[in-house]
Amino acid sequence: QKGGFMPTTADIKHNTERELQIRGFDNLIDKLKYLLKNPDEPFNHFDWKLDFPEVLNPYLVNGSEGFDIVIGNPPYLNFKMYSTVDKEVYRHLFSEIFDGKADIYYYFFYKSHELSKIKGITVLITSRYWIEAEYAKKLRKFVSMKSTLIEIIDFKNVTVFDGIGIKTCITSFLNIPDYLTHFHYRFHPGKKIDYIDLSEYVSNIIPAENIVAKDSWNLTNEESTDILKLIEKETVSLEEIANCKQGIVTGLDKAFISTENEFKNLPKKIVKPWLKVGDIQKYAIEIVEERELVYTKLINSLDDYPQLKQRLLPYKPKLSNRREAKNGKIRWFDLQWPREQEFFESEKLICRFKASENTFCYDANGFYSSADTTVVALNERGKKEFETKYLLALLNSKVLSFYFKSYGKLMDYRYEYYPGPVGRLRIKKTAKQKCYSTIVTYILFLKTQKLQTVSDQLIPTYFEQIIDGMVYELYFPELLKKRNREIIKYLGELPEFTEDMSDEQKMQICKKVFDRLNDKEHPVRVNLEKMKEEIKEI
């Protein structure tokens, strides 16, 4: 700021672009000066238009410049390997698809578009993760709107290149938009291949409308697409009714977390129960090891807690070197991303960042959770319209697990349950939330009990099957009604637990409800078995 003038965002962008351009010119001038002094040295400068004038110089090819075919195997480099200067260069050169967490191969899609002639063909073998990655939204939109996909061969969980763990895909597209109405998506369902034989691949013909200008792509077949539309009908997204956030990033777990009761002399208000991803099971928390977090956000002065200060001082060099500490956003002894205290201490659901299916657990005990978890808590609107336990029933169901897998990012047989993708799950409202919540309460109680007999161990499993049937009915009401395979109207009385009940009384209720609904002739059991045989969507 000089003379009272405050630069705008546009000014800063313009100046940055100028500096990058000048830096490029300076580097080139330095190279030329070096070559003048060392004429025998090779001049390693490459320019597409200079090196391929017969293809790319518009004055020589009368406006039809570009290659007929572009084939590429871009380098497999993670975005974390770039410097800040590199990122600014990519931001400037590839602004249409740039994302701070974009891997370098994204920019090869863009460059192939520039180098290809109209209707030219591009074939790239790259990491497969761009198909689903949250940070590839811009790239997917660019590819779907600036070109026409011909085919994607997705190796999914197969490692194609020996010694390289990256899962890959081959993408083929024409350098012209809206040229075809469909394209082929082929994927390998196995774990290992010796050679590529497309007859072994599952092949879906995908309408272009499933991907064009979409944040996420629907690469399922026509039958699955119809099911997804049924699931979406008359629903709201989870992010509309709940806050979905990552757990706490401490910046250095061993500094802030204890498994040995080292914080016992600290005030209770700054010591929080700590949850790791291994503690999260479907429906319920199962603690592997007791852990505590010291929540330094609530500390005004570290000098007020000499014992804690003594513990943290050995870690000060590392903690002070964190980006947020260096730029003054946090104190050296603060958690890196502490989130909001109220968020963790409210009734909430927590899921693993990576799981083979939807795995949400219920927490009303104020657990704080690690960075490899996603936390879901109803917002003000959600609290008026939904019960948290009802939400848990839906999120753990086979229906919404199927829905998530239609767009979730696949990583080594597991999907990434980041806050963004979790927030896109579709929630349906019903006036009968209480019966869902009551059965969830049974399941949560049973998960805390040591069930000795085989018949007792079957009870929570059967209740989960009933929840699945109820959710099928919720999302596919016409289908179940047509086949007379409804569940909810046959549930009968579902007694609720009260605060003064003993565990024994609660167990008696669970057994009584189980025995009634599990009778071989009971409509609930019959319909659960028959709906899988009779209703193809299920």
Coordinates of C-alpha atoms in Angstrom, one line a residue, residues 17-284:
E17 CA 1.3 -12.8 -13.9
R18 CA 3.7 -10.1 -15.0
E19 CA 6.3 -11.2 -12.5
L20 CA 6.0 -14.8 -13.7
Q21 CA 6.3 -13.7 -17.3
I22 CA 9.3 -11.6 -16.5
R23 CA 10.9 -14.4 -14.5
G24 CA 10.4 -16.7 -17.6
F25 CA 12.1 -14.0 -19.8
D26 CA 15.0 -13.6 -17.4
N27 CA 15.6 -17.4 -17.3
L28 CA 15.6 -17.5 -21.1
I29 CA 18.0 -14.5 -21.3
D30 CA 20.3 -16.2 -18.8
K31 CA 20.3 -19.3 -21.0
L32 CA 21.1 -17.3 -24.1
K33 CA 24.0 -15.4 -22.4
Y34 CA 25.4 -18.8 -21.3
L35 CA 25.2 -20.1 -24.8
L36 CA 27.0 -17.1 -26.2
K37 CA 29.9 -17.9 -23.9
N38 CA 29.6 -21.6 -24.5
P39 CA 28.6 -22.1 -28.1
D40 CA 29.3 -25.8 -28.1
E41 CA 26.6 -26.5 -25.5
P42 CA 23.2 -27.7 -26.7
F43 CA 20.3 -25.3 -26.5
N44 CA 17.5 -27.2 -24.8
H45 CA 14.5 -25.0 -25.6
F46 CA 11.3 -26.4 -26.9
D47 CA 8.4 -24.6 -28.5
W48 CA 5.6 -26.5 -30.2
K49 CA 5.0 -24.0 -32.9
L50 CA 8.7 -23.6 -33.7
D51 CA 9.4 -27.4 -33.7
F52 CA 6.2 -28.4 -35.5
P53 CA 5.4 -25.5 -37.8
E54 CA 3.9 -27.7 -40.4
V55 CA 1.3 -28.8 -37.9
L56 CA 0.8 -25.9 -35.5
N57 CA 1.7 -22.7 -37.3
P58 CA -1.7 -21.2 -38.3
Y59 CA -0.1 -19.2 -41.2
L60 CA 1.3 -22.4 -42.8
V61 CA -1.7 -24.7 -42.3
N62 CA -4.5 -22.3 -43.1
G63 CA -6.3 -22.3 -39.8
S64 CA -6.6 -26.1 -39.5
E65 CA -3.6 -26.5 -37.1
G66 CA -3.3 -29.3 -34.7
F67 CA -2.3 -33.0 -34.5
D68 CA -4.6 -35.7 -35.8
I69 CA -3.7 -37.9 -32.8
V70 CA -2.3 -37.1 -29.4
I71 CA -1.1 -40.0 -27.2
G72 CA 0.3 -39.6 -23.8
N73 CA 1.4 -41.2 -20.5
P74 CA 1.9 -38.2 -18.2
P75 CA 4.1 -38.4 -15.2
Y76 CA 2.5 -39.7 -11.9
L77 CA 3.5 -36.8 -9.6
N78 CA 1.5 -35.7 -6.6
F79 CA 0.5 -32.1 -6.1
K80 CA 2.5 -32.0 -2.9
M81 CA 5.8 -32.2 -4.9
Y82 CA 5.2 -28.7 -6.5
S83 CA 6.7 -25.5 -5.1
T84 CA 4.7 -22.4 -4.6
V85 CA 6.2 -20.9 -7.7
D86 CA 5.3 -24.0 -9.7
K87 CA 1.7 -23.7 -8.5
E88 CA 1.5 -20.0 -9.6
V89 CA 2.8 -21.0 -13.0
Y90 CA 0.1 -23.7 -13.4
R91 CA -2.6 -21.3 -12.0
H92 CA -1.6 -18.8 -14.7
L93 CA -1.3 -21.3 -17.6
F94 CA -4.2 -23.6 -16.8
S95 CA -6.7 -21.4 -15.0
E96 CA -9.7 -23.3 -16.4
I97 CA -8.8 -26.5 -14.6
F98 CA -6.4 -25.3 -11.9
D99 CA -6.9 -26.5 -8.4
G100 CA -4.4 -26.2 -5.6
K101 CA -4.5 -30.0 -5.1
A102 CA -4.5 -31.0 -8.8
D103 CA -1.9 -33.5 -9.8
I104 CA 0.3 -32.6 -12.8
Y105 CA -1.4 -35.0 -15.2
Y106 CA -4.5 -32.8 -15.1
Y107 CA -2.7 -30.3 -17.2
F108 CA -1.8 -32.8 -19.9
F109 CA -5.6 -33.1 -20.6
Y110 CA -5.6 -29.4 -21.2
K111 CA -2.4 -29.4 -23.3
S112 CA -3.7 -32.2 -25.5
H113 CA -6.8 -30.1 -26.2
E114 CA -4.6 -27.2 -27.3
L115 CA -2.4 -29.4 -29.5
S116 CA -5.2 -31.5 -31.2
K117 CA -7.0 -30.4 -34.3
I118 CA -10.7 -30.2 -34.5
K119 CA -12.0 -33.8 -34.3
G120 CA -8.5 -34.9 -33.4
I121 CA -8.2 -37.9 -31.1
T122 CA -6.5 -37.9 -27.8
V123 CA -5.6 -41.1 -25.8
L124 CA -4.1 -40.7 -22.4
I125 CA -3.2 -43.3 -19.8
T126 CA -3.2 -41.7 -16.4
S127 CA -4.1 -42.2 -12.8
R128 CA -7.8 -43.2 -12.6
Y129 CA -8.6 -40.9 -9.6
W130 CA -9.6 -37.9 -11.7
I131 CA -12.8 -39.7 -12.7
E132 CA -14.1 -39.2 -9.1
A133 CA -11.7 -37.0 -7.2
E134 CA -13.3 -33.9 -5.5
Y135 CA -10.4 -31.7 -6.7
A136 CA -10.9 -32.8 -10.3
K137 CA -14.3 -31.1 -10.7
K138 CA -12.9 -28.4 -13.0
L139 CA -11.1 -31.0 -15.1
R140 CA -14.2 -33.1 -15.5
K141 CA -16.2 -30.1 -16.6
F142 CA -13.5 -29.1 -19.0
V143 CA -13.3 -32.6 -20.6
S144 CA -17.0 -33.0 -20.8
M145 CA -17.7 -29.5 -22.3
K146 CA -14.7 -29.0 -24.6
S147 CA -14.5 -32.5 -26.0
T148 CA -16.5 -35.7 -26.7
L149 CA -15.6 -38.8 -24.7
I150 CA -15.2 -42.0 -26.8
E151 CA -14.2 -44.5 -24.2
I152 CA -12.8 -44.9 -20.6
I153 CA -11.1 -48.1 -19.8
D154 CA -10.9 -48.1 -16.0
F155 CA -8.5 -50.7 -14.4
K156 CA -10.0 -49.9 -11.0
N157 CA -8.2 -52.1 -8.5
V158 CA -5.8 -53.6 -10.9
T159 CA -2.2 -52.4 -10.8
V160 CA -1.1 -52.3 -14.5
F161 CA 2.5 -51.2 -14.2
D162 CA 4.9 -53.4 -12.1
G163 CA 6.3 -51.6 -9.1
I164 CA 3.9 -48.6 -9.4
G165 CA 1.0 -48.6 -7.0
I166 CA -1.1 -46.0 -8.9
K167 CA -4.3 -47.4 -10.3
T168 CA -4.8 -46.3 -13.9
C169 CA -7.3 -45.7 -16.7
I170 CA -7.1 -45.1 -20.4
T171 CA -9.2 -42.1 -21.7
S172 CA -10.0 -41.5 -25.3
F173 CA -11.8 -38.4 -26.6
L174 CA -12.4 -36.3 -29.7
N175 CA -11.4 -32.6 -29.7
I176 CA -14.9 -31.4 -30.4
P177 CA -17.9 -31.0 -28.0
D178 CA -21.3 -32.8 -28.3
Y179 CA -20.2 -35.0 -31.2
L180 CA -21.6 -38.3 -29.8
T181 CA -24.6 -38.9 -27.6
H182 CA -23.0 -41.9 -25.8
F183 CA -19.6 -43.3 -24.8
H184 CA -18.2 -46.6 -23.5
Y185 CA -17.1 -47.0 -19.9
R186 CA -15.4 -50.3 -19.4
F187 CA -13.9 -51.5 -16.1
H188 CA -12.2 -54.5 -14.8
P189 CA -14.0 -56.2 -11.8
G190 CA -10.9 -58.2 -10.6
K191 CA -7.7 -57.6 -8.8
K192 CA -5.1 -58.9 -11.2
I193 CA -4.6 -59.2 -15.0
D194 CA -1.8 -60.6 -17.1
Y195 CA -2.9 -59.0 -20.3
I196 CA -5.7 -56.7 -21.5
D197 CA -8.7 -58.6 -23.0
L198 CA -11.7 -56.2 -23.2
S199 CA -14.1 -59.2 -23.3
E200 CA -13.3 -59.7 -19.6
Y201 CA -14.4 -56.1 -18.8
V202 CA -17.8 -54.9 -17.6
S203 CA -19.0 -52.5 -20.3
N204 CA -21.5 -49.7 -19.8
I205 CA -22.9 -47.4 -22.5
I206 CA -23.1 -44.0 -20.8
P207 CA -25.3 -41.2 -22.1
A208 CA -23.4 -37.9 -22.5
E209 CA -26.0 -36.2 -20.4
N210 CA -24.6 -38.2 -17.4
I211 CA -21.4 -36.2 -17.4
V212 CA -21.7 -32.9 -19.4
A213 CA -21.2 -29.9 -17.1
K214 CA -21.6 -32.1 -14.0
D215 CA -19.5 -31.8 -10.8
S216 CA -19.5 -35.6 -10.6
W217 CA -20.1 -38.2 -13.3
N218 CA -22.6 -41.0 -13.3
L219 CA -20.8 -43.9 -15.0
T220 CA -23.4 -46.6 -14.2
N221 CA -25.5 -48.5 -16.7
E222 CA -29.0 -47.6 -17.6
E223 CA -30.6 -49.8 -15.0
S224 CA -28.5 -48.4 -12.2
T225 CA -29.1 -44.9 -13.4
D226 CA -32.8 -45.4 -13.1
I227 CA -32.3 -46.7 -9.5
L228 CA -30.2 -43.6 -8.7
K229 CA -33.0 -41.4 -10.0
L230 CA -35.5 -43.2 -7.7
I231 CA -33.2 -42.6 -4.7
E232 CA -32.9 -38.9 -5.6
K233 CA -36.7 -38.4 -6.0
E234 CA -38.1 -36.0 -3.4
T235 CA -35.0 -35.8 -1.3
V236 CA -32.6 -33.2 0.1
S237 CA -28.8 -33.4 0.1
L238 CA -27.2 -34.2 3.5
E239 CA -25.3 -30.9 3.3
E240 CA -28.5 -28.9 3.2
I241 CA -29.6 -30.2 6.7
A242 CA -26.3 -31.0 8.3
N243 CA -22.7 -29.7 8.7
C244 CA -20.2 -32.2 7.3
K245 CA -16.7 -31.5 8.4
Q246 CA -13.3 -33.1 8.8
G247 CA -12.1 -34.0 12.3
I248 CA -9.3 -32.2 14.1
V249 CA -5.9 -31.7 12.5
T250 CA -3.6 -31.4 15.5
G251 CA -0.4 -30.7 13.5
L252 CA 1.5 -33.2 15.7
D253 CA -0.5 -35.9 17.4
K254 CA 2.1 -37.0 19.9
A255 CA 2.2 -33.5 21.4
F256 CA -1.5 -33.2 22.0
I257 CA -2.7 -36.7 22.5
S258 CA -2.1 -39.1 25.4
T259 CA -2.9 -42.7 26.0
E260 CA -1.4 -42.8 29.5
N261 CA -3.6 -40.4 31.4
E262 CA -0.9 -37.8 31.3
F263 CA -3.5 -34.9 31.5
K264 CA -5.1 -36.1 34.7
N265 CA -4.0 -32.9 36.6
L266 CA -5.3 -30.5 33.9
P267 CA -8.8 -29.0 34.2
K268 CA -11.5 -31.2 32.7
K269 CA -12.7 -28.4 30.4
I270 CA -9.5 -28.6 28.3
V271 CA -9.1 -32.4 28.2
K272 CA -11.4 -34.2 25.7
P273 CA -12.0 -37.9 24.9
W274 CA -10.2 -38.7 21.6
L275 CA -11.5 -40.9 18.8
K276 CA -9.3 -42.6 16.2
V277 CA -10.6 -44.1 13.0
G278 CA -10.1 -47.6 14.3
D279 CA -12.7 -46.9 17.0
I280 CA -15.4 -46.3 14.4
Q281 CA -17.7 -49.3 13.6
K282 CA -21.0 -49.4 11.8
Y283 CA -23.6 -47.8 14.2
A284 CA -21.5 -47.7 17.3

